[in-house]
XYZ file of C-alpha atoms in Angstrom:
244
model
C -25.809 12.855 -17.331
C -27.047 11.116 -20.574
C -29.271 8.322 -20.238
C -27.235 5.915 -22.195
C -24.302 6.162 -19.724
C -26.913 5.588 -16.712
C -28.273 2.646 -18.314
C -24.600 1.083 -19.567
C -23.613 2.039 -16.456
C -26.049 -0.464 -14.473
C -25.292 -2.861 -16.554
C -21.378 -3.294 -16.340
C -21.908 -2.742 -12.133
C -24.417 -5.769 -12.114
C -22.161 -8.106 -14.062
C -19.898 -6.877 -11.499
C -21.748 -7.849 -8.517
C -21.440 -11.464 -9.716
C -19.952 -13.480 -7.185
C -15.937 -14.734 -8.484
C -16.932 -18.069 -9.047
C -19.665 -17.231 -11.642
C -18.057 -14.269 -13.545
C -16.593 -14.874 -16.546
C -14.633 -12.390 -18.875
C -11.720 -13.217 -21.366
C -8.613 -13.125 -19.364
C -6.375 -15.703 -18.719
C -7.425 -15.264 -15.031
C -10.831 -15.458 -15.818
C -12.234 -12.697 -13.292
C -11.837 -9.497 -11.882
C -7.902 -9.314 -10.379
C -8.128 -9.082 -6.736
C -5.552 -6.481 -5.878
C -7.681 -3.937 -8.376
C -11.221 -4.797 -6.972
C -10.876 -1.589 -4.085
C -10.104 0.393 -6.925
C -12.462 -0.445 -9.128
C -15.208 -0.073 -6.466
C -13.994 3.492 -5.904
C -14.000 4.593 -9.492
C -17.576 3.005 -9.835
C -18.700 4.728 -6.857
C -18.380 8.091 -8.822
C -21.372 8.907 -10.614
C -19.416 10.141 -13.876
C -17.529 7.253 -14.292
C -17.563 3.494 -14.833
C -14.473 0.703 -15.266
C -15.198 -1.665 -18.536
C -12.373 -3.567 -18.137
C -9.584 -3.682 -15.978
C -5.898 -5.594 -15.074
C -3.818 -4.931 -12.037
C -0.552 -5.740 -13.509
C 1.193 -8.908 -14.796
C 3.910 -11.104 -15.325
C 3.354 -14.318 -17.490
C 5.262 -17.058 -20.066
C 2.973 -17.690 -22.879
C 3.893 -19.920 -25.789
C 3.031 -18.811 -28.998
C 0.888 -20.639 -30.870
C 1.634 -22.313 -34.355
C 2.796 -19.875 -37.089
C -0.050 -19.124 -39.630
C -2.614 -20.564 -37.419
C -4.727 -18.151 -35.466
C -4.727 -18.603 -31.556
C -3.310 -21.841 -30.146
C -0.820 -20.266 -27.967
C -1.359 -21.398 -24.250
C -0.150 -19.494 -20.876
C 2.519 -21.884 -18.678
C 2.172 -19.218 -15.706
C 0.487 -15.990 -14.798
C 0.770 -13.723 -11.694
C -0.980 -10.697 -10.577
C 0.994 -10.142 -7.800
C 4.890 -10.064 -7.003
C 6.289 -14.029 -7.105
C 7.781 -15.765 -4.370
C 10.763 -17.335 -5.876
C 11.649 -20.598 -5.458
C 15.247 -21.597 -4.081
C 15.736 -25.293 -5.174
C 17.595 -25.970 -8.307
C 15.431 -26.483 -11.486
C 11.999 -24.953 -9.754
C 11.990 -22.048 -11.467
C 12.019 -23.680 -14.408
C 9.477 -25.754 -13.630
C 7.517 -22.942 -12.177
C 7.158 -21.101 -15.381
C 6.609 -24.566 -18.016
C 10.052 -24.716 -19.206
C 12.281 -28.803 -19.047
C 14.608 -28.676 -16.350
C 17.678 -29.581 -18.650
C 20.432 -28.237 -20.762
C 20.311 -24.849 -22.297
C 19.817 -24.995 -26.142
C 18.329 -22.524 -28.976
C 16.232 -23.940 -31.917
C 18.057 -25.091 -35.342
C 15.089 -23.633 -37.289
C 13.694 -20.761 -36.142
C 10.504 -20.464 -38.505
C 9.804 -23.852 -37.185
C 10.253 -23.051 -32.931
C 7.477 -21.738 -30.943
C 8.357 -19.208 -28.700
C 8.277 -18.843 -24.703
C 7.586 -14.897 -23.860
C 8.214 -14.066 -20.264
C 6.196 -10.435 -20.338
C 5.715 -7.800 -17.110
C 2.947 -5.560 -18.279
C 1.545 -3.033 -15.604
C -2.094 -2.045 -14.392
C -4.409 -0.746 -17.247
C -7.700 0.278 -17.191
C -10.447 1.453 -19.237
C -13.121 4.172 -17.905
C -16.432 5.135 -19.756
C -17.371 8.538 -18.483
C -20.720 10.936 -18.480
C -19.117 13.774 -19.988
C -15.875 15.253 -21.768
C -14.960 17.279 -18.598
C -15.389 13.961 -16.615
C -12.739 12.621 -19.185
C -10.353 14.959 -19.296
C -10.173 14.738 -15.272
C -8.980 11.096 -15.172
C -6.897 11.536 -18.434
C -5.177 14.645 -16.045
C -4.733 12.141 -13.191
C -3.410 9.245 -14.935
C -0.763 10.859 -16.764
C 0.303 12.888 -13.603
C 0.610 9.626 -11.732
C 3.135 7.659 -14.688
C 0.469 6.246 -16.833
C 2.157 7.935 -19.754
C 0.292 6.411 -22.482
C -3.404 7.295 -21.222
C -5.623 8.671 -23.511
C -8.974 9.879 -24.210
C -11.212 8.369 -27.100
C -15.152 9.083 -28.117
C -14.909 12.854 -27.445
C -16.954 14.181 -30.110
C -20.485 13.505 -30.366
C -22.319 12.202 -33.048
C -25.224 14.010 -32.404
C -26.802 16.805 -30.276
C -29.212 14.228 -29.212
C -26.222 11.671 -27.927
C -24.152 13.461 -26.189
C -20.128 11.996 -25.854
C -19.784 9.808 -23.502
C -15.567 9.401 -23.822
C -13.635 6.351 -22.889
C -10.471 6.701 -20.953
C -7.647 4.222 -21.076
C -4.988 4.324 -18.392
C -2.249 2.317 -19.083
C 1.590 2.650 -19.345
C 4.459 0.926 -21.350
C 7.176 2.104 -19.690
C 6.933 -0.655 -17.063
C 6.621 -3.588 -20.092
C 9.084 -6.096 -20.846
C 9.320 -9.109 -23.072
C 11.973 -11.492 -23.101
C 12.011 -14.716 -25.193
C 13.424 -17.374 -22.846
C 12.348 -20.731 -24.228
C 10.663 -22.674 -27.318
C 8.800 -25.578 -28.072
C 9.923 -28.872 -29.828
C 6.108 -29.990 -30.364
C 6.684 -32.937 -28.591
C 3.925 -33.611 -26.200
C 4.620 -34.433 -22.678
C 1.675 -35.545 -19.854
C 2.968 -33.766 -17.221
C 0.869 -30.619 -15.816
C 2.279 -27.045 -16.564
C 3.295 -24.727 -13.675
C -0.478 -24.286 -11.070
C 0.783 -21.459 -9.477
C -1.639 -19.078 -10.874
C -1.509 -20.232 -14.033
C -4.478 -21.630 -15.991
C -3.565 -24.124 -17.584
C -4.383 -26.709 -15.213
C -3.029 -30.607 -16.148
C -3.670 -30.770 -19.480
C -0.777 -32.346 -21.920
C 1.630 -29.540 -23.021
C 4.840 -29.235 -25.341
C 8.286 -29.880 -24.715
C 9.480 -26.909 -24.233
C 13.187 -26.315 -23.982
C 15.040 -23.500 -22.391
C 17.243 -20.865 -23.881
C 17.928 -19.083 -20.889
C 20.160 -20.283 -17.329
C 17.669 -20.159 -14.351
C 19.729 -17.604 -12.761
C 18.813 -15.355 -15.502
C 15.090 -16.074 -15.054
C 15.618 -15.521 -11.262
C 16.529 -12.052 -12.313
C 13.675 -11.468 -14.471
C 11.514 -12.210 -12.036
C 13.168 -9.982 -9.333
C 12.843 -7.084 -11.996
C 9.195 -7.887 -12.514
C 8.740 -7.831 -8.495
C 10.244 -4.803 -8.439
C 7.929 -3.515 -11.309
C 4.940 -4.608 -9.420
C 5.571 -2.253 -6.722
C 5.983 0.633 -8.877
C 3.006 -0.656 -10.326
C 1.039 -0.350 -7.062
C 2.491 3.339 -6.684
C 1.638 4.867 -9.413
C -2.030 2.956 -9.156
C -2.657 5.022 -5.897
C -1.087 8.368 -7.421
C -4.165 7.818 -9.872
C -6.709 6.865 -7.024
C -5.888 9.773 -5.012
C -5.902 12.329 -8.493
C -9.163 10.749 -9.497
C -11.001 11.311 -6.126
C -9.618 14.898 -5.723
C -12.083 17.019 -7.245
């Protein structure tokens, strides 16, 4: 195998090996996603391959930030895993950042920030030793529903550094994104939504919903039922991957 895949290789598995609470990496999460981690470890254990980033699946609200600013957009809730819904009135609402009040839609829409409530399914991305190696998990993740995979890098540059191809397995079949609130830009002190969100208690907008709670109920019952198909096709690819 070439050298410069052993030695990126040892790298990305000892930032790996750093315990939860001290890895860092840009997610909203913040760390490796704890339903992929067996995976991960499995795919890592292969010496022709090597996971450089990874997500198990999601469903979040995010509020955009302010037009023709870059960034500034802030997550109200993210989940990794299917969501226990709540049954009293209004805690769905709360639960994902939005006022617990009357239904409304913005008189100005250039001026409204938008709440996106988004399912997006497992993706990964796979540096491997060879072409061959490449083409193997490209086979695997499009036999198991990861429709969009693909392999990039396959061409060297140079007879003395050999390809070492990136794989991305990831779907959009699963995806959805539904606007279901917006922002007035009125601050409020009260904390966003702590079930595995990220936003902790700082200050965030008034944000006003479009949508009935009932609605978002169903949302989030199709996004539950996304995760599982999720996790199926995830171990059609484990099992394709490991069967040599």
């Amino acid at each position: 195998m070439p050298a410069s895949f052993d030695v990126r290789k040892a790298k990305i598995l000892s930032e790996l090996g750093t315990p939860d609470e001290q890895y860092e990496d840009l997610s909203p999460k913040g760390s490796v996603d704890s339903g992929i981690r067996d995976l991960i470890l499995e795919i890592n254990s292969l010496p022709q391959y090597v996971t450089t980033s990874s997500c198990a699946g999601r469903v979040s609200a995010y509020l955009e930030g302010t037009k023709g600013a870059k960034g500034g957009g802030q997550w109200l809730f993210t989940s990794h895993d299917a969501v226990d819904l709540p049954v009293a009135d209004g805690a769905v609402y709360q639960l994902l950042g939005l006022e617990n009040g009357e239904v409304a839609v913005p008189c100005e829409v250039e001026e409204a920030r938008f709440v996106h409530l988004k399912f997006e399914p497992m993706i990964l991305h796979i540096l491997t030793a060879t072409p061959q190696a490449a083409q193997h998990a490209a086979t695997a993740a499009l036999t198991s529903g990861f429709r969009e995979s693909g392999i990039t890098g396959i061409l060297s540059s140079s007879s003395n550094h050999p390809a070492t191809p990136m794989v991305a397995v990831r779907s959009s079949g699963l995806v959805f994104d539904c606007i279901i609130g917006y922002s007035t830009n009125v601050s409020l002190s009260e904390p966003i939504s702590s079930h595995a969100s990220t936003g902790g208690e700082a200050s965030r907008p008034k944000i006003v919903p479009m949508v009935s709670e009932g609605y978002l109920r169903t949302l989030l019952g199709i996004a539950n039922q996304r995760f599982k198909t999720n996790e199926e096709r995830r171990e059609r690819f484990r099992k394709g991957l490991l069967r040599r």
